[in-house]
Amino acid sequence: MIRERFHIHGNTDKENTEAYRMLQINVDYMIEHKKLKVITFTSVRDEEGKSKHVCNMALSMAQEKKRVLLIDCDIRNPKVHIFFGVPNEEGLINLHGVEDYDKFVLPILELPTLHILTSGPKVDNPQITLDNEQLESFLDRVKERYDLIFINAPSAGESVEGIKLSAISDGTILALTAGKTSVTLAKKVKEMLKSIKAPVLGVILEK
């Protein structure tokens, strides 16, 4: 069951659960009033919980009857398929030159409004996958199908792909870890996002 795998379910930590609920309210406001649809989750460094946060947000929004697509673009370190317990033999990598992309988008049976595009098999050079126009073309084609599209991006502080994905999104949410995230690096990431005019919609601070 989903509830057994996700932080927002089956966890007695009310503070963390409420933090997700507050973020959900903010996202609701942004999509209604600012017409945002594609939101990238990234971090300053690896292992700051961004994959967990984006999975929980996708789950939470789908429970509110929003049509949600979650795309795992962290090809070097994919985790979305692990959270949801789905296969990762095919996914984002396989979109190259393919018109029938539906077969790569996985429905979550417990939540019909939640769909997932996993990263797919590992490749030697993930940058090639994320540098081409295939992902943007894919997003343009599926935007009308979904209320929200969440992107799990690589760490923006350690990978240029994280910055580039923010550039094609309507906004970015940063995941940080208290006592571990470098303040200097966090400021650098913020400036890089600002330089490409990628709005930071919020920050999730993991304790």
GROMACS .gro file of C-alpha atoms in nm:
model
  207
    1MET     CA    1   0.000   0.000   0.000
    2ILE     CA    2   0.113   0.357  -0.066
    3ARG     CA    3   0.061   0.456   0.296
    4GLU     CA    4   0.333   0.213   0.402
    5ARG     CA    5   0.597   0.374   0.182
    6PHE     CA    6   0.538   0.745   0.226
    7HIS     CA    7   0.639   0.989   0.494
    8ILE     CA    8   0.311   1.177   0.482
    9HIS     CA    9   0.116   0.859   0.561
   10GLY     CA   10   0.150   0.641   0.865
   11ASN     CA   11   0.390   0.885   1.032
   12THR     CA   12   0.308   1.042   1.367
   13ASP     CA   13   0.531   1.343   1.311
   14LYS     CA   14   0.255   1.603   1.292
   15GLU     CA   15   0.501   1.888   1.236
   16ASN     CA   16   0.630   1.737   0.912
   17THR     CA   17   0.281   1.643   0.795
   18GLU     CA   18   0.156   1.996   0.855
   19ALA     CA   19   0.454   2.136   0.666
   20TYR     CA   20   0.345   1.939   0.360
   21ARG     CA   21  -0.012   2.055   0.404
   22MET     CA   22   0.099   2.419   0.419
   23LEU     CA   23   0.311   2.370   0.106
   24GLN     CA   24   0.010   2.212  -0.062
   25ILE     CA   25  -0.202   2.518   0.021
   26ASN     CA   26   0.067   2.745  -0.125
   27VAL     CA   27   0.089   2.536  -0.442
   28ASP     CA   28  -0.290   2.544  -0.475
   29TYR     CA   29  -0.280   2.922  -0.454
   30MET     CA   30  -0.001   2.949  -0.709
   31ILE     CA   31  -0.166   2.727  -0.969
   32GLU     CA   32  -0.498   2.907  -0.929
   33HIS     CA   33  -0.378   3.268  -0.919
   34LYS     CA   34  -0.046   3.256  -1.103
   35LYS     CA   35  -0.138   2.986  -1.353
   36LEU     CA   36   0.163   2.770  -1.268
   37LYS     CA   37   0.167   2.410  -1.383
   38VAL     CA   38   0.524   2.273  -1.411
   39ILE     CA   39   0.713   2.280  -1.080
   40THR     CA   40   1.068   2.151  -1.034
   41PHE     CA   41   1.197   2.015  -0.704
   42THR     CA   42   1.572   2.038  -0.663
   43SER     CA   43   1.827   2.074  -0.385
   44VAL     CA   44   2.160   2.236  -0.313
   45ARG     CA   45   2.333   1.901  -0.274
   46ASP     CA   46   2.243   1.534  -0.305
   47GLU     CA   47   2.071   1.347  -0.022
   48GLU     CA   48   1.866   1.642   0.103
   49GLY     CA   49   1.531   1.468   0.070
   50LYS     CA   50   1.408   1.631  -0.251
   51SER     CA   51   1.286   1.300  -0.398
   52LYS     CA   52   1.090   1.224  -0.083
   53HIS     CA   53   0.942   1.574  -0.083
   54VAL     CA   54   0.834   1.572  -0.447
   55CYS     CA   55   0.680   1.224  -0.411
   56ASN     CA   56   0.487   1.332  -0.103
   57MET     CA   57   0.366   1.649  -0.273
   58ALA     CA   58   0.252   1.458  -0.581
   59LEU     CA   59   0.070   1.211  -0.358
   60SER     CA   60  -0.086   1.485  -0.149
   61MET     CA   61  -0.211   1.683  -0.449
   62ALA     CA   62  -0.349   1.370  -0.616
   63GLN     CA   63  -0.546   1.295  -0.300
   64GLU     CA   64  -0.708   1.635  -0.346
   65LYS     CA   65  -0.834   1.515  -0.687
   66LYS     CA   66  -0.571   1.707  -0.883
   67ARG     CA   67  -0.449   1.536  -1.199
   68VAL     CA   68  -0.076   1.503  -1.132
   69LEU     CA   69   0.217   1.384  -1.343
   70LEU     CA   70   0.546   1.318  -1.161
   71ILE     CA   71   0.858   1.297  -1.380
   72ASP     CA   72   1.186   1.160  -1.244
   73CYS     CA   73   1.461   1.354  -1.422
   74ASP     CA   74   1.730   1.258  -1.173
   75ILE     CA   75   1.878   1.003  -1.409
   76ARG     CA   76   2.200   0.953  -1.212
   77ASN     CA   77   2.020   0.888  -0.885
   78PRO     CA   78   1.654   0.801  -0.955
   79LYS     CA   79   1.432   0.729  -0.656
   80VAL     CA   80   1.072   0.793  -0.759
   81HIS     CA   81   1.023   0.434  -0.879
   82ILE     CA   82   1.152   0.309  -0.543
   83PHE     CA   83   0.908   0.525  -0.347
   84PHE     CA   84   0.613   0.402  -0.549
   85GLY     CA   85   0.734   0.046  -0.597
   86VAL     CA   86   0.704   0.054  -0.977
   87PRO     CA   87   0.941  -0.080  -1.245
   88ASN     CA   88   1.204   0.144  -1.404
   89GLU     CA   89   1.297  -0.053  -1.715
   90GLU     CA   90   1.148   0.216  -1.939
   91GLY     CA   91   1.084   0.585  -1.883
   92LEU     CA   92   1.217   0.931  -1.963
   93ILE     CA   93   1.521   0.793  -2.146
   94ASN     CA   94   1.295   0.615  -2.392
   95LEU     CA   95   1.111   0.927  -2.510
   96HIS     CA   96   1.368   0.997  -2.784
   97GLY     CA   97   1.193   0.998  -3.120
   98VAL     CA   98   0.882   0.830  -2.980
   99GLU     CA   99   0.534   0.958  -3.060
  100ASP     CA  100   0.340   0.710  -2.846
  101TYR     CA  101   0.465   0.822  -2.505
  102ASP     CA  102   0.161   0.692  -2.317
  103LYS     CA  103   0.312   0.348  -2.272
  104PHE     CA  104   0.592   0.498  -2.061
  105VAL     CA  105   0.361   0.686  -1.823
  106LEU     CA  106   0.262   0.464  -1.531
  107PRO     CA  107  -0.071   0.503  -1.348
  108ILE     CA  108  -0.079   0.453  -0.972
  109LEU     CA  109  -0.370   0.216  -0.921
  110GLU     CA  110  -0.452   0.333  -0.568
  111LEU     CA  111  -0.475   0.694  -0.696
  112PRO     CA  112  -0.610   0.719  -1.052
  113THR     CA  113  -0.526   1.091  -1.074
  114LEU     CA  114  -0.152   1.028  -1.019
  115HIS     CA  115   0.073   0.924  -1.308
  116ILE     CA  116   0.450   0.870  -1.306
  117LEU     CA  117   0.720   0.889  -1.572
  118THR     CA  118   1.023   0.717  -1.423
  119SER     CA  119   1.379   0.793  -1.533
  120GLY     CA  120   1.424   0.470  -1.726
  121PRO     CA  121   1.748   0.272  -1.761
  122LYS     CA  122   2.075   0.440  -1.671
  123VAL     CA  123   2.284   0.593  -1.951
  124ASP     CA  124   2.646   0.699  -1.973
  125ASN     CA  125   2.570   1.066  -2.035
  126PRO     CA  126   2.243   1.189  -1.873
  127GLN     CA  127   2.314   1.544  -1.990
  128ILE     CA  128   2.246   1.443  -2.349
  129THR     CA  129   1.896   1.334  -2.248
  130LEU     CA  130   1.816   1.655  -2.065
  131ASP     CA  131   1.985   1.893  -2.309
  132ASN     CA  132   1.769   1.816  -2.610
  133GLU     CA  133   1.422   1.953  -2.682
  134GLN     CA  134   1.248   1.621  -2.624
  135LEU     CA  135   1.145   1.695  -2.267
  136GLU     CA  136   1.007   2.039  -2.351
  137SER     CA  137   0.815   1.891  -2.641
  138PHE     CA  138   0.678   1.620  -2.412
  139LEU     CA  139   0.572   1.878  -2.153
  140ASP     CA  140   0.393   2.084  -2.417
  141ARG     CA  141   0.200   1.777  -2.527
  142VAL     CA  142   0.087   1.667  -2.180
  143LYS     CA  143   0.018   2.000  -2.009
  144GLU     CA  144  -0.349   1.995  -2.101
  145ARG     CA  145  -0.392   1.651  -1.947
  146TYR     CA  146  -0.277   1.747  -1.600
  147ASP     CA  147  -0.340   2.012  -1.337
  148LEU     CA  148   0.017   1.983  -1.210
  149ILE     CA  149   0.344   1.842  -1.339
  150PHE     CA  150   0.617   1.785  -1.079
  151ILE     CA  151   0.978   1.731  -1.186
  152ASN     CA  152   1.229   1.554  -0.964
  153ALA     CA  153   1.550   1.723  -1.080
  154PRO     CA  154   1.914   1.651  -0.998
  155SER     CA  155   2.079   1.867  -0.734
  156ALA     CA  156   2.119   2.219  -0.872
  157GLY     CA  157   2.431   2.274  -0.664
  158GLU     CA  158   2.609   1.972  -0.806
  159SER     CA  159   2.463   1.930  -1.154
  160VAL     CA  160   2.390   2.173  -1.435
  161GLU     CA  161   2.086   1.964  -1.526
  162GLY     CA  162   1.908   2.083  -1.212
  163ILE     CA  163   1.943   2.445  -1.323
  164LYS     CA  164   1.836   2.370  -1.680
  165LEU     CA  165   1.523   2.192  -1.565
  166SER     CA  166   1.430   2.491  -1.351
  167ALA     CA  167   1.463   2.707  -1.662
  168ILE     CA  168   1.184   2.519  -1.841
  169SER     CA  169   0.956   2.511  -1.536
  170ASP     CA  170   0.708   2.764  -1.405
  171GLY     CA  171   0.878   2.761  -1.067
  172THR     CA  172   1.123   2.577  -0.842
  173ILE     CA  173   1.107   2.443  -0.487
  174LEU     CA  174   1.439   2.396  -0.307
  175ALA     CA  175   1.506   2.122  -0.053
  176LEU     CA  176   1.761   2.207   0.218
  177THR     CA  177   1.890   2.029   0.529
  178ALA     CA  178   1.939   2.219   0.853
  179GLY     CA  179   2.299   2.203   0.972
  180LYS     CA  180   2.419   2.032   0.653
  181THR     CA  181   2.341   2.259   0.361
  182SER     CA  182   2.624   2.499   0.283
  183VAL     CA  183   2.494   2.855   0.316
  184THR     CA  184   2.746   2.972   0.057
  185LEU     CA  185   2.639   2.706  -0.192
  186ALA     CA  186   2.271   2.774  -0.122
  187LYS     CA  187   2.323   3.143  -0.207
  188LYS     CA  188   2.511   3.044  -0.522
  189VAL     CA  189   2.225   2.820  -0.635
  190LYS     CA  190   1.974   3.095  -0.565
  191GLU     CA  191   2.178   3.340  -0.774
  192MET     CA  192   2.204   3.090  -1.060
  193LEU     CA  193   1.828   3.043  -1.058
  194LYS     CA  194   1.780   3.417  -1.048
  195SER     CA  195   2.015   3.464  -1.343
  196ILE     CA  196   1.798   3.239  -1.562
  197LYS     CA  197   1.480   3.401  -1.425
  198ALA     CA  198   1.360   3.081  -1.262
  199PRO     CA  199   1.134   3.182  -0.972
  200VAL     CA  200   1.188   3.005  -0.641
  201LEU     CA  201   0.841   2.926  -0.511
  202GLY     CA  202   0.948   2.798  -0.173
  203VAL     CA  203   1.203   2.615   0.041
  204ILE     CA  204   1.159   2.290   0.233
  205LEU     CA  205   1.396   2.278   0.531
  206GLU     CA  206   1.463   1.926   0.655
  207LYS     CA  207   1.566   1.911   1.021
   0.00000   0.00000   0.00000
